[in-house]
């Protein structure tokens, strides 16, 4: 009880009303009296869990109680929604479902009306919890942050994998170029010059010998 008192007034109201609603849901929410004549009179009824709306209301009530108990025990629930947002969503849905069930079912009993009142009280407690958390502006800011975060995640492109570099091709062998006609003629001319330079000393000796023979001493 000390931990419950440490919570806000809205949470206290939600917890007490939720527990009472869960208990009341097992009583007859619809009941019919009948007369069997000589066998006497009797009645038959069903609890709040007899149809879809009652099942939804009961399950959401259990979820809300578990959420409040986790808050009292200081257990960190790994959901990306604040306690105030969870409270107001569950509280409003429980109240709407309980009222609709009471209006659509026939032969409603006292327990049905009491359950609808407790569901509305849960919604009131959720509203008080929202006011303690900063009001509707805080819920709008929280909702906008969720929507903007989702849009940013959808707009962000997936990280492209690093491209695998293509293997470096082997350097092609240098092409063997064929000698051009001009290059061939130049090589032949160079060979001729070399042959001429080799024959030049013999020609010089012949000229020298001819000059000696032409002198007058050699002629006499």
Coordinates of N, CA, C and O in Angstrom, one line a residue, residues 13-195:
X13 N -6.5 5.8 -8.5 CA -7.9 5.6 -8.9 C -8.0 4.5 -10.0 O -8.9 3.7 -9.9
X14 N -7.1 4.5 -10.9 CA -7.1 3.5 -12.0 C -6.9 2.1 -11.4 O -7.6 1.2 -11.8
X15 N -6.0 2.0 -10.4 CA -5.7 0.7 -9.9 C -6.9 0.1 -9.1 O -7.3 -1.0 -9.3
X16 N -7.5 0.9 -8.2 CA -8.6 0.4 -7.4 C -9.8 0.1 -8.3 O -10.5 -0.9 -8.2
X17 N -10.1 1.0 -9.3 CA -11.2 0.8 -10.2 C -11.0 -0.4 -11.1 O -12.0 -1.1 -11.4
X18 N -9.8 -0.6 -11.5 CA -9.5 -1.7 -12.4 C -9.7 -3.1 -11.7 O -10.3 -4.0 -12.2
X19 N -9.2 -3.1 -10.4 CA -9.3 -4.4 -9.7 C -10.8 -4.6 -9.4 O -11.3 -5.8 -9.5
X20 N -11.5 -3.6 -9.0 CA -13.0 -3.8 -8.8 C -13.7 -4.2 -10.0 O -14.6 -5.1 -10.0
X21 N -13.4 -3.6 -11.2 CA -14.0 -4.0 -12.4 C -13.7 -5.4 -12.8 O -14.6 -6.2 -13.3
X22 N -12.5 -5.9 -12.6 CA -12.2 -7.3 -12.9 C -13.0 -8.2 -12.0 O -13.4 -9.3 -12.5
X23 N -13.2 -7.9 -10.8 CA -14.0 -8.7 -9.9 C -15.4 -8.7 -10.3 O -16.1 -9.8 -10.4
X24 N -15.9 -7.5 -10.6 CA -17.4 -7.4 -10.9 C -17.7 -8.1 -12.3 O -18.8 -8.6 -12.5
X25 N -16.6 -8.2 -13.1 CA -16.9 -8.8 -14.5 C -17.3 -10.3 -14.4 O -17.8 -10.8 -15.3
X26 N -17.0 -10.9 -13.2 CA -17.4 -12.4 -13.1 C -18.8 -12.5 -12.5 O -19.3 -13.7 -12.4
X27 N -19.5 -11.5 -12.2 CA -20.9 -11.5 -11.7 C -21.8 -11.5 -13.0 O -21.3 -11.3 -14.1
X28 N -23.0 -11.8 -12.7 CA -24.0 -11.8 -13.8 C -24.3 -10.4 -14.3 O -24.9 -9.6 -13.6
X29 N -23.8 -10.1 -15.5 CA -24.1 -8.8 -16.1 C -25.5 -8.8 -16.9 O -26.1 -7.7 -17.1
X30 N -25.9 -9.9 -17.3 CA -27.2 -10.1 -17.8 C -27.9 -11.3 -17.1 O -27.2 -12.3 -16.9
X31 N -29.2 -11.1 -16.8 CA -29.9 -12.2 -16.1 C -31.3 -12.2 -16.4 O -31.9 -11.1 -16.6
X32 N -31.9 -13.4 -16.5 CA -33.3 -13.5 -16.9 C -34.0 -14.4 -15.9 O -33.5 -15.4 -15.5
X33 N -35.1 -13.9 -15.4 CA -35.9 -14.7 -14.4 C -37.0 -15.5 -15.2 O -37.5 -15.0 -16.2
X34 N -37.2 -16.7 -14.8 CA -38.2 -17.5 -15.5 C -39.0 -18.3 -14.4 O -38.6 -18.5 -13.3
X35 N -40.2 -18.7 -14.9 CA -41.2 -19.4 -14.0 C -41.4 -20.7 -14.6 O -41.9 -20.9 -15.8
X36 N -41.1 -21.8 -13.9 CA -41.3 -23.1 -14.4 C -42.6 -23.8 -13.9 O -42.7 -25.0 -13.9
X37 N -43.4 -23.0 -13.3 CA -44.7 -23.5 -12.9 C -44.6 -24.3 -11.6 O -44.1 -23.8 -10.6
X38 N -45.0 -25.6 -11.7 CA -44.9 -26.4 -10.5 C -43.4 -26.6 -10.0 O -43.2 -26.8 -8.8
X39 N -42.4 -26.4 -10.9 CA -41.1 -26.6 -10.5 C -40.5 -25.4 -9.8 O -39.4 -25.4 -9.2
X40 N -41.2 -24.3 -9.8 CA -40.8 -23.1 -9.1 C -40.2 -22.1 -10.1 O -40.3 -22.2 -11.3
X41 N -39.7 -21.0 -9.5 CA -39.1 -19.9 -10.3 C -37.6 -20.1 -10.2 O -37.0 -20.7 -9.3
X42 N -37.0 -19.5 -11.2 CA -35.5 -19.5 -11.3 C -35.0 -18.3 -12.1 O -35.7 -17.5 -12.6
X43 N -33.7 -18.3 -12.3 CA -33.1 -17.2 -13.0 C -31.8 -17.8 -13.7 O -31.2 -18.8 -13.2
X44 N -31.4 -17.2 -14.8 CA -30.2 -17.6 -15.5 C -29.5 -16.3 -16.0 O -30.1 -15.4 -16.4
X45 N -28.2 -16.3 -15.8 CA -27.4 -15.1 -16.3 C -26.0 -15.5 -16.8 O -25.6 -16.6 -16.7
X46 N -25.4 -14.5 -17.3 CA -24.0 -14.6 -17.8 C -23.2 -13.5 -17.3 O -23.7 -12.4 -17.0
X47 N -21.9 -13.8 -17.3 CA -20.9 -12.8 -16.8 C -20.6 -11.8 -17.9 O -21.1 -11.9 -19.1
X48 N -19.7 -10.9 -17.6 CA -19.3 -9.9 -18.7 C -18.4 -10.6 -19.7 O -18.2 -10.0 -20.8
X49 N -17.9 -11.8 -19.5 CA -17.1 -12.5 -20.5 C -17.9 -13.3 -21.5 O -17.3 -14.2 -22.1
X50 N -19.1 -13.0 -21.6 CA -20.0 -13.9 -22.5 C -19.9 -13.5 -23.9 O -20.2 -14.4 -24.8
X51 N -19.4 -12.4 -24.3 CA -19.3 -12.0 -25.7 C -18.0 -11.3 -26.0 O -17.1 -11.1 -25.1
X52 N -17.8 -10.8 -27.2 CA -16.5 -10.2 -27.7 C -16.2 -9.0 -26.9 O -15.1 -8.8 -26.5
X53 N -17.2 -8.1 -26.7 CA -16.9 -6.8 -26.0 C -16.5 -7.1 -24.6 O -15.6 -6.4 -24.1
X54 N -17.1 -8.1 -23.9 CA -16.7 -8.4 -22.6 C -15.3 -8.9 -22.5 O -14.6 -8.6 -21.5
X55 N -15.0 -9.8 -23.4 CA -13.6 -10.4 -23.4 C -12.6 -9.3 -23.6 O -11.5 -9.2 -23.0
X56 N -12.8 -8.4 -24.6 CA -11.9 -7.3 -24.8 C -11.7 -6.4 -23.6 O -10.6 -6.0 -23.2
X57 N -12.9 -6.1 -22.9 CA -12.8 -5.3 -21.7 C -12.0 -6.0 -20.6 O -11.2 -5.4 -19.9
X58 N -12.3 -7.3 -20.4 CA -11.6 -8.0 -19.4 C -10.1 -8.1 -19.6 O -9.3 -7.9 -18.7
X59 N -9.7 -8.4 -20.9 CA -8.3 -8.5 -21.2 C -7.5 -7.1 -21.0 O -6.4 -7.1 -20.4
X60 N -8.1 -6.1 -21.5 CA -7.5 -4.7 -21.3 C -7.4 -4.3 -19.9 O -6.5 -3.7 -19.4
X61 N -8.4 -4.8 -19.1 CA -8.4 -4.5 -17.6 C -7.2 -5.2 -17.0 O -6.5 -4.6 -16.1
X62 N -7.0 -6.4 -17.3 CA -5.9 -7.2 -16.8 C -4.5 -6.6 -17.2 O -3.6 -6.5 -16.4
X63 N -4.4 -6.1 -18.5 CA -3.2 -5.5 -18.9 C -2.9 -4.2 -18.2 O -1.8 -3.9 -17.8
X64 N -4.0 -3.4 -17.9 CA -3.8 -2.2 -17.2 C -3.4 -2.4 -15.7 O -2.5 -1.8 -15.2
X65 N -3.9 -3.4 -15.1 CA -3.5 -3.8 -13.7 C -2.1 -4.2 -13.7 O -1.3 -3.8 -12.8
X66 N -1.7 -5.1 -14.7 CA -0.3 -5.5 -14.7 C 0.7 -4.3 -15.0 O 1.8 -4.3 -14.4
X67 N 0.2 -3.4 -15.8 CA 1.1 -2.2 -16.0 C 1.2 -1.3 -14.8 O 2.4 -0.9 -14.5
X68 N 0.2 -1.2 -14.0 CA 0.3 -0.4 -12.8 C 1.1 -1.2 -11.7 O 1.9 -0.6 -11.0
X69 N 0.9 -2.5 -11.6 CA 1.7 -3.3 -10.7 C 3.2 -3.2 -11.0 O 4.1 -3.1 -10.1
X70 N 3.6 -3.2 -12.3 CA 5.0 -3.1 -12.7 C 5.5 -1.7 -12.3 O 6.7 -1.6 -11.9
X71 N 4.7 -0.7 -12.4 CA 5.1 0.6 -12.0 C 5.3 0.7 -10.5 O 6.3 1.3 -10.0
X72 N 4.4 0.1 -9.8 CA 4.6 0.1 -8.3 C 5.9 -0.7 -7.9 O 6.5 -0.3 -6.9
X73 N 6.2 -1.7 -8.6 CA 7.4 -2.5 -8.3 C 8.6 -2.0 -8.9 O 9.7 -2.6 -8.8
X74 N 8.5 -0.8 -9.6 CA 9.7 -0.2 -10.2 C 10.3 -1.1 -11.3 O 11.6 -1.1 -11.4
X75 N 9.5 -1.8 -12.0 CA 10.0 -2.7 -13.1 C 10.0 -1.9 -14.4 O 9.0 -1.3 -14.7
X76 N 11.1 -1.9 -15.1 CA 11.2 -1.2 -16.3 C 10.6 -2.1 -17.4 O 11.1 -3.1 -17.8
X77 N 9.4 -1.6 -18.0 CA 8.8 -2.4 -19.0 C 9.3 -1.9 -20.4 O 9.3 -0.7 -20.7
X78 N 9.9 -2.8 -21.2 CA 10.6 -2.4 -22.4 C 9.6 -2.1 -23.5 O 9.5 -2.8 -24.5
X79 N 8.8 -1.0 -23.4 CA 7.9 -0.6 -24.5 C 8.2 0.9 -24.7 O 8.5 1.6 -23.8
X80 N 8.1 1.3 -26.0 CA 8.5 2.7 -26.3 C 7.3 3.7 -26.1 O 7.2 4.6 -26.8
X81 N 6.5 3.5 -25.1 CA 5.4 4.3 -24.8 C 5.4 4.7 -23.3 O 5.7 3.8 -22.4
X82 N 5.1 5.9 -23.0 CA 5.2 6.3 -21.6 C 4.0 5.8 -20.8 O 3.0 5.3 -21.4
X83 N 4.1 5.8 -19.5 CA 3.0 5.3 -18.6 C 1.7 6.1 -18.8 O 0.6 5.6 -18.8
X84 N 1.9 7.4 -19.0 CA 0.7 8.2 -19.2 C 0.0 7.9 -20.5 O -1.3 7.8 -20.5
X85 N 0.7 7.7 -21.6 CA 0.1 7.3 -22.8 C -0.6 6.0 -22.7 O -1.7 5.8 -23.2
X86 N 0.1 5.0 -22.1 CA -0.5 3.7 -21.9 C -1.8 3.8 -21.1 O -2.8 3.2 -21.5
X87 N -1.8 4.6 -20.1 CA -3.0 4.7 -19.2 C -4.2 5.3 -19.9 O -5.3 4.8 -19.8
X88 N -3.9 6.4 -20.7 CA -5.0 7.1 -21.3 C -5.6 6.2 -22.4 O -6.8 6.2 -22.6
X89 N -4.8 5.5 -23.2 CA -5.3 4.6 -24.2 C -6.1 3.5 -23.7 O -7.2 3.2 -24.1
X90 N -5.5 2.8 -22.7 CA -6.3 1.7 -22.1 C -7.5 2.1 -21.4 O -8.6 1.5 -21.5
X91 N -7.4 3.2 -20.6 CA -8.6 3.7 -19.9 C -9.7 4.1 -20.8 O -10.9 3.8 -20.5
X92 N -9.4 4.8 -21.9 CA -10.5 5.3 -22.8 C -11.2 4.1 -23.5 O -12.4 4.0 -23.6
X93 N -10.3 3.1 -23.9 CA -10.9 2.0 -24.6 C -11.7 1.1 -23.7 O -12.8 0.7 -24.1
X94 N -11.3 0.9 -22.4 CA -12.1 0.1 -21.5 C -13.4 0.8 -21.2 O -14.5 0.1 -21.2
X95 N -13.4 2.1 -21.0 CA -14.7 2.8 -20.8 C -15.6 2.7 -22.0 O -16.8 2.5 -21.8
X96 N -15.1 2.9 -23.2 CA -16.0 2.8 -24.4 C -16.6 1.4 -24.5 O -17.8 1.3 -24.8
X97 N -15.7 0.4 -24.4 CA -16.2 -1.0 -24.5 C -17.2 -1.3 -23.5 O -18.3 -2.0 -23.7
X98 N -17.0 -0.9 -22.2 CA -17.9 -1.2 -21.1 C -19.3 -0.6 -21.4 O -20.4 -1.2 -21.1
X99 N -19.3 0.7 -21.8 CA -20.6 1.4 -22.0 C -21.3 0.8 -23.2 O -22.5 0.6 -23.2
X100 N -20.6 0.4 -24.3 CA -21.2 -0.2 -25.4 C -21.8 -1.5 -25.1 O -22.9 -1.9 -25.5
X101 N -21.1 -2.3 -24.3 CA -21.6 -3.6 -23.8 C -22.9 -3.4 -23.0 O -23.9 -4.2 -23.2
X102 N -22.9 -2.4 -22.2 CA -24.1 -2.2 -21.3 C -25.3 -1.8 -22.2 O -26.4 -2.1 -21.9
X103 N -25.0 -1.0 -23.2 CA -26.1 -0.5 -24.1 C -26.6 -1.6 -25.0 O -27.8 -1.6 -25.4
X104 N -25.8 -2.4 -25.5 CA -26.2 -3.4 -26.6 C -26.7 -4.7 -26.0 O -27.5 -5.4 -26.7
X105 N -26.4 -5.0 -24.8 CA -26.9 -6.3 -24.2 C -28.3 -6.1 -23.6 O -28.6 -5.0 -23.1
X106 N -29.0 -7.1 -23.6 CA -30.4 -7.1 -23.0 C -30.3 -7.7 -21.6 O -29.3 -8.4 -21.2
X107 N -31.3 -7.3 -20.8 CA -31.4 -7.8 -19.4 C -30.2 -7.5 -18.6 O -29.7 -8.4 -17.8
X108 N -29.8 -6.3 -18.7 CA -28.6 -5.9 -17.9 C -29.0 -5.8 -16.4 O -30.1 -5.5 -16.0
X109 N -28.0 -6.2 -15.6 CA -28.2 -6.2 -14.1 C -27.5 -5.0 -13.4 O -26.8 -4.2 -14.1
X110 N -27.6 -5.0 -12.1 CA -26.9 -4.0 -11.4 C -25.4 -4.1 -11.6 O -24.7 -3.0 -11.6
X111 N -24.9 -5.3 -11.7 CA -23.4 -5.5 -11.9 C -23.0 -4.9 -13.2 O -21.8 -4.4 -13.3
X112 N -23.8 -4.9 -14.2 CA -23.4 -4.3 -15.5 C -23.3 -2.8 -15.4 O -22.4 -2.2 -15.9
X113 N -24.2 -2.2 -14.7 CA -24.2 -0.7 -14.6 C -23.0 -0.4 -13.7 O -22.3 0.6 -13.9
X114 N -22.8 -1.2 -12.6 CA -21.6 -0.9 -11.8 C -20.3 -1.0 -12.5 O -19.4 -0.2 -12.4
X115 N -20.2 -2.0 -13.4 CA -19.0 -2.2 -14.2 C -18.8 -1.0 -15.1 O -17.6 -0.6 -15.3
X116 N -19.9 -0.5 -15.8 CA -19.7 0.6 -16.7 C -19.2 1.8 -15.9 O -18.4 2.6 -16.4
X117 N -19.8 2.0 -14.7 CA -19.3 3.1 -13.9 C -17.9 3.0 -13.5 O -17.1 4.0 -13.5
X118 N -17.4 1.8 -13.1 CA -16.0 1.6 -12.8 C -15.1 1.9 -14.0 O -14.0 2.4 -13.8
X119 N -15.6 1.5 -15.2 CA -14.8 1.7 -16.4 C -14.6 3.2 -16.6 O -13.5 3.7 -17.0
X120 N -15.7 3.9 -16.4 CA -15.6 5.4 -16.6 C -14.7 6.0 -15.5 O -13.9 6.9 -15.8
X121 N -14.7 5.4 -14.4 CA -13.8 5.9 -13.3 C -12.3 5.6 -13.7 O -11.4 6.4 -13.4
X122 N -12.1 4.5 -14.4 CA -10.7 4.2 -14.9 C -10.3 5.3 -15.8 O -9.1 5.8 -15.8
X123 N -11.2 5.7 -16.7 CA -10.8 6.8 -17.7 C -10.5 8.1 -17.0 O -9.6 8.8 -17.4
X124 N -11.3 8.4 -15.9 CA -11.0 9.6 -15.2 C -9.6 9.6 -14.5 O -8.9 10.5 -14.5
X125 N -9.3 8.4 -13.9 CA -8.0 8.3 -13.4 C -6.9 8.4 -14.4 O -5.8 9.0 -14.1
X126 N -7.1 7.9 -15.6 CA -6.1 8.0 -16.7 C -6.0 9.5 -17.1 O -4.8 10.0 -17.3
X127 N -7.1 10.2 -17.1 CA -7.0 11.7 -17.4 C -6.2 12.4 -16.3 O -5.4 13.3 -16.7
X128 N -6.4 12.1 -15.1 CA -5.6 12.7 -14.0 C -4.1 12.4 -14.1 O -3.3 13.2 -13.9
X129 N -3.8 11.2 -14.5 CA -2.4 10.8 -14.7 C -1.8 11.6 -15.9 O -0.6 12.0 -15.8
X130 N -2.6 11.8 -16.9 CA -2.0 12.6 -18.0 C -1.8 14.1 -17.6 O -0.8 14.7 -17.9
X131 N -2.7 14.6 -16.7 CA -2.5 16.0 -16.2 C -1.2 16.1 -15.4 O -0.5 17.0 -15.4
X132 N -1.0 15.0 -14.6 CA 0.2 15.0 -13.8 C 1.5 14.9 -14.6 O 2.6 15.4 -14.2
X133 N 1.4 14.3 -15.8 CA 2.5 14.1 -16.7 C 2.8 15.3 -17.6 O 3.7 15.3 -18.4
X134 N 1.9 16.3 -17.5 CA 2.2 17.5 -18.4 C 1.0 17.9 -19.3 O 1.1 18.8 -20.1
X135 N -0.1 17.1 -19.2 CA -1.2 17.5 -20.0 C -1.2 16.9 -21.4 O -0.3 16.1 -21.7
X136 N -2.2 17.3 -22.2 CA -2.3 16.8 -23.5 C -1.1 17.2 -24.4 O -0.8 16.6 -25.4
X137 N -0.5 18.4 -24.1 CA 0.6 18.8 -24.9 C 1.8 17.8 -24.8 O 2.4 17.6 -25.8
X138 N 2.0 17.2 -23.6 CA 3.0 16.2 -23.5 C 2.7 15.0 -24.4 O 3.6 14.4 -25.0
X139 N 1.4 14.6 -24.4 CA 1.1 13.5 -25.2 C 1.2 13.8 -26.7 O 1.6 12.9 -27.5
X140 N 0.8 15.0 -27.1 CA 1.0 15.4 -28.5 C 2.5 15.4 -28.9 O 2.8 14.9 -30.0
X141 N 3.3 15.9 -28.0 CA 4.7 15.9 -28.3 C 5.3 14.5 -28.4 O 6.1 14.2 -29.3
X142 N 4.8 13.6 -27.5 CA 5.3 12.2 -27.6 C 4.8 11.5 -28.9 O 5.6 10.8 -29.5
X143 N 3.6 11.8 -29.3 CA 3.0 11.2 -30.5 C 3.7 11.7 -31.7 O 4.1 10.9 -32.6
X144 N 4.0 13.0 -31.7 CA 4.7 13.6 -32.9 C 6.2 13.1 -33.0 O 6.7 12.9 -34.1
X145 N 6.8 12.8 -31.8 CA 8.2 12.3 -31.9 C 8.2 10.9 -32.4 O 9.1 10.5 -33.2
X146 N 7.1 10.1 -32.1 CA 7.0 8.7 -32.6 C 6.8 8.8 -34.1 O 7.5 8.1 -34.9
X147 N 5.9 9.7 -34.6 CA 5.6 9.7 -36.0 C 6.8 10.3 -36.8 O 7.2 9.7 -37.9
X148 N 7.5 11.3 -36.3 CA 8.7 11.8 -37.0 C 9.8 10.8 -37.0 O 10.5 10.7 -38.0
X149 N 10.0 10.1 -35.9 CA 11.0 9.0 -35.9 C 10.7 7.9 -36.9 O 11.6 7.4 -37.5
X150 N 9.4 7.6 -37.0 CA 9.1 6.5 -38.0 C 9.3 7.0 -39.4 O 9.8 6.3 -40.3
X151 N 9.0 8.3 -39.7 CA 9.2 8.8 -41.1 C 10.6 8.9 -41.4 O 11.1 8.6 -42.5
X152 N 11.5 9.3 -40.4 CA 12.9 9.4 -40.6 C 13.5 8.1 -40.9 O 14.4 7.9 -41.8
X153 N 13.0 7.1 -40.2 CA 13.5 5.7 -40.4 C 13.1 5.2 -41.8 O 13.9 4.5 -42.4
X154 N 11.9 5.5 -42.2 CA 11.5 5.1 -43.5 C 12.2 5.8 -44.6 O 12.4 5.3 -45.7
X155 N 12.5 7.1 -44.4 CA 13.2 7.9 -45.4 C 14.6 7.6 -45.5 O 15.3 7.8 -46.6
X156 N 15.2 7.2 -44.5 CA 16.7 6.9 -44.5 C 17.0 5.8 -45.4 O 16.4 4.7 -45.2
X157 N 17.8 5.9 -46.4 CA 18.1 4.8 -47.3 C 19.0 3.8 -46.6 O 19.7 4.1 -45.7
X158 N 18.8 2.5 -46.9 CA 19.6 1.5 -46.3 C 21.1 1.7 -46.7 O 21.4 2.1 -47.9
X159 N 22.0 1.4 -45.8 CA 23.4 1.6 -46.1 C 23.8 0.7 -47.2 O 23.6 -0.5 -47.2
X160 N 24.4 1.3 -48.3 CA 24.8 0.5 -49.4 C 26.1 -0.3 -49.1 O 27.0 0.3 -48.5
X161 N 26.2 -1.5 -49.5 CA 27.4 -2.3 -49.2 C 28.5 -1.7 -50.0 O 28.4 -1.1 -51.0
X162 N 29.7 -1.8 -49.4 CA 30.9 -1.2 -50.0 C 31.2 -2.0 -51.3 O 31.1 -3.2 -51.3
X163 N 31.4 -1.3 -52.4 CA 31.6 -2.0 -53.7 C 32.9 -2.8 -53.6 O 33.9 -2.4 -53.1
X164 N 32.8 -3.9 -54.2 CA 34.0 -4.8 -54.3 C 34.9 -4.3 -55.4 O 34.4 -4.3 -56.6
X165 N 36.1 -4.0 -55.2 CA 36.9 -3.5 -56.3 C 37.2 -4.6 -57.3 O 37.4 -5.7 -57.0
X166 N 37.2 -4.2 -58.6 CA 37.5 -5.1 -59.7 C 39.0 -5.5 -59.6 O 39.8 -4.7 -59.3
X167 N 39.3 -6.8 -59.9 CA 40.7 -7.2 -59.9 C 41.5 -6.4 -60.9 O 41.0 -6.1 -62.0
X168 N 42.7 -6.0 -60.6 CA 43.5 -5.2 -61.5 C 44.0 -6.2 -62.6 O 44.6 -7.2 -62.3
X169 N 43.7 -5.9 -63.9 CA 44.2 -6.8 -64.9 C 45.7 -6.7 -65.1 O 46.3 -5.7 -64.8
X170 N 46.2 -7.8 -65.6 CA 47.7 -7.9 -65.8 C 48.0 -6.9 -66.9 O 47.2 -6.7 -67.9
X171 N 49.2 -6.3 -66.8 CA 49.6 -5.3 -67.8 C 49.8 -6.0 -69.1 O 50.5 -7.1 -69.2
X172 N 49.3 -5.5 -70.2 CA 49.5 -6.2 -71.5 C 50.9 -6.1 -72.0 O 51.6 -5.1 -71.7
X173 N 51.3 -7.2 -72.6 CA 52.7 -7.2 -73.1 C 52.9 -6.1 -74.2 O 51.9 -5.8 -75.0
X174 N 54.1 -5.5 -74.2 CA 54.3 -4.4 -75.2 C 54.3 -5.0 -76.6 O 54.9 -6.1 -76.9
X175 N 53.5 -4.4 -77.5 CA 53.4 -5.0 -78.8 C 54.7 -4.9 -79.6 O 55.5 -3.9 -79.4
X176 N 55.0 -5.9 -80.3 CA 56.2 -5.9 -81.2 C 55.9 -5.1 -82.4 O 55.0 -5.5 -83.2
X177 N 56.5 -4.0 -82.6 CA 56.3 -3.2 -83.7 C 57.2 -3.6 -84.9 O 58.4 -3.9 -84.7
X178 N 56.7 -3.6 -86.0 CA 57.5 -3.9 -87.2 C 58.2 -2.7 -87.7 O 57.8 -1.6 -87.5
X179 N 59.4 -3.0 -88.1 CA 60.3 -1.8 -88.6 C 59.7 -1.2 -89.8 O 59.3 -1.9 -90.8
X180 N 59.7 0.1 -89.9 CA 59.1 0.8 -91.0 C 60.2 0.8 -92.1 O 61.4 0.6 -91.9
X181 N 59.8 1.0 -93.3 CA 60.8 1.1 -94.5 C 61.8 2.2 -94.2 O 63.0 2.0 -94.5
X182 N 61.4 3.3 -93.7 CA 62.4 4.4 -93.4 C 63.4 3.9 -92.4 O 64.7 4.2 -92.6
X183 N 63.0 3.2 -91.4 CA 63.9 2.7 -90.4 C 64.9 1.7 -91.0 O 66.1 1.7 -90.7
X184 N 64.4 0.9 -91.9 CA 65.2 -0.1 -92.6 C 66.3 0.5 -93.4 O 67.5 0.2 -93.5
X185 N 65.9 1.6 -94.2 CA 66.8 2.3 -95.1 C 67.9 3.0 -94.2 O 69.1 3.0 -94.6
X186 N 67.4 3.6 -93.1 CA 68.4 4.3 -92.2 C 69.4 3.3 -91.7 O 70.6 3.6 -91.6
X187 N 69.0 2.1 -91.3 CA 69.9 1.1 -90.8 C 70.9 0.7 -91.9 O 72.1 0.5 -91.6
X188 N 70.4 0.5 -93.1 CA 71.3 0.1 -94.2 C 72.3 1.2 -94.5 O 73.5 0.9 -94.8
X189 N 71.9 2.5 -94.5 CA 72.8 3.6 -94.7 C 73.9 3.6 -93.6 O 75.1 3.9 -93.9
X190 N 73.5 3.4 -92.4 CA 74.5 3.3 -91.3 C 75.5 2.3 -91.5 O 76.7 2.4 -91.3
X191 N 75.1 1.1 -92.1 CA 76.0 0.0 -92.3 C 77.0 0.4 -93.4 O 78.2 0.1 -93.4
X192 N 76.5 1.1 -94.5 CA 77.3 1.6 -95.6 C 78.4 2.5 -95.1 O 79.6 2.5 -95.5
X193 N 77.9 3.4 -94.2 CA 78.9 4.4 -93.6 C 80.0 3.7 -92.8 O 81.2 4.0 -92.9
X194 N 79.6 2.7 -92.1 CA 80.6 2.0 -91.3 C 81.5 1.2 -92.2 O 82.7 1.2 -91.9
X195 N 81.1 0.6 -93.3 CA 81.9 0.0 -94.3 C 82.9 0.9 -94.9 O 84.1 0.7 -95.1

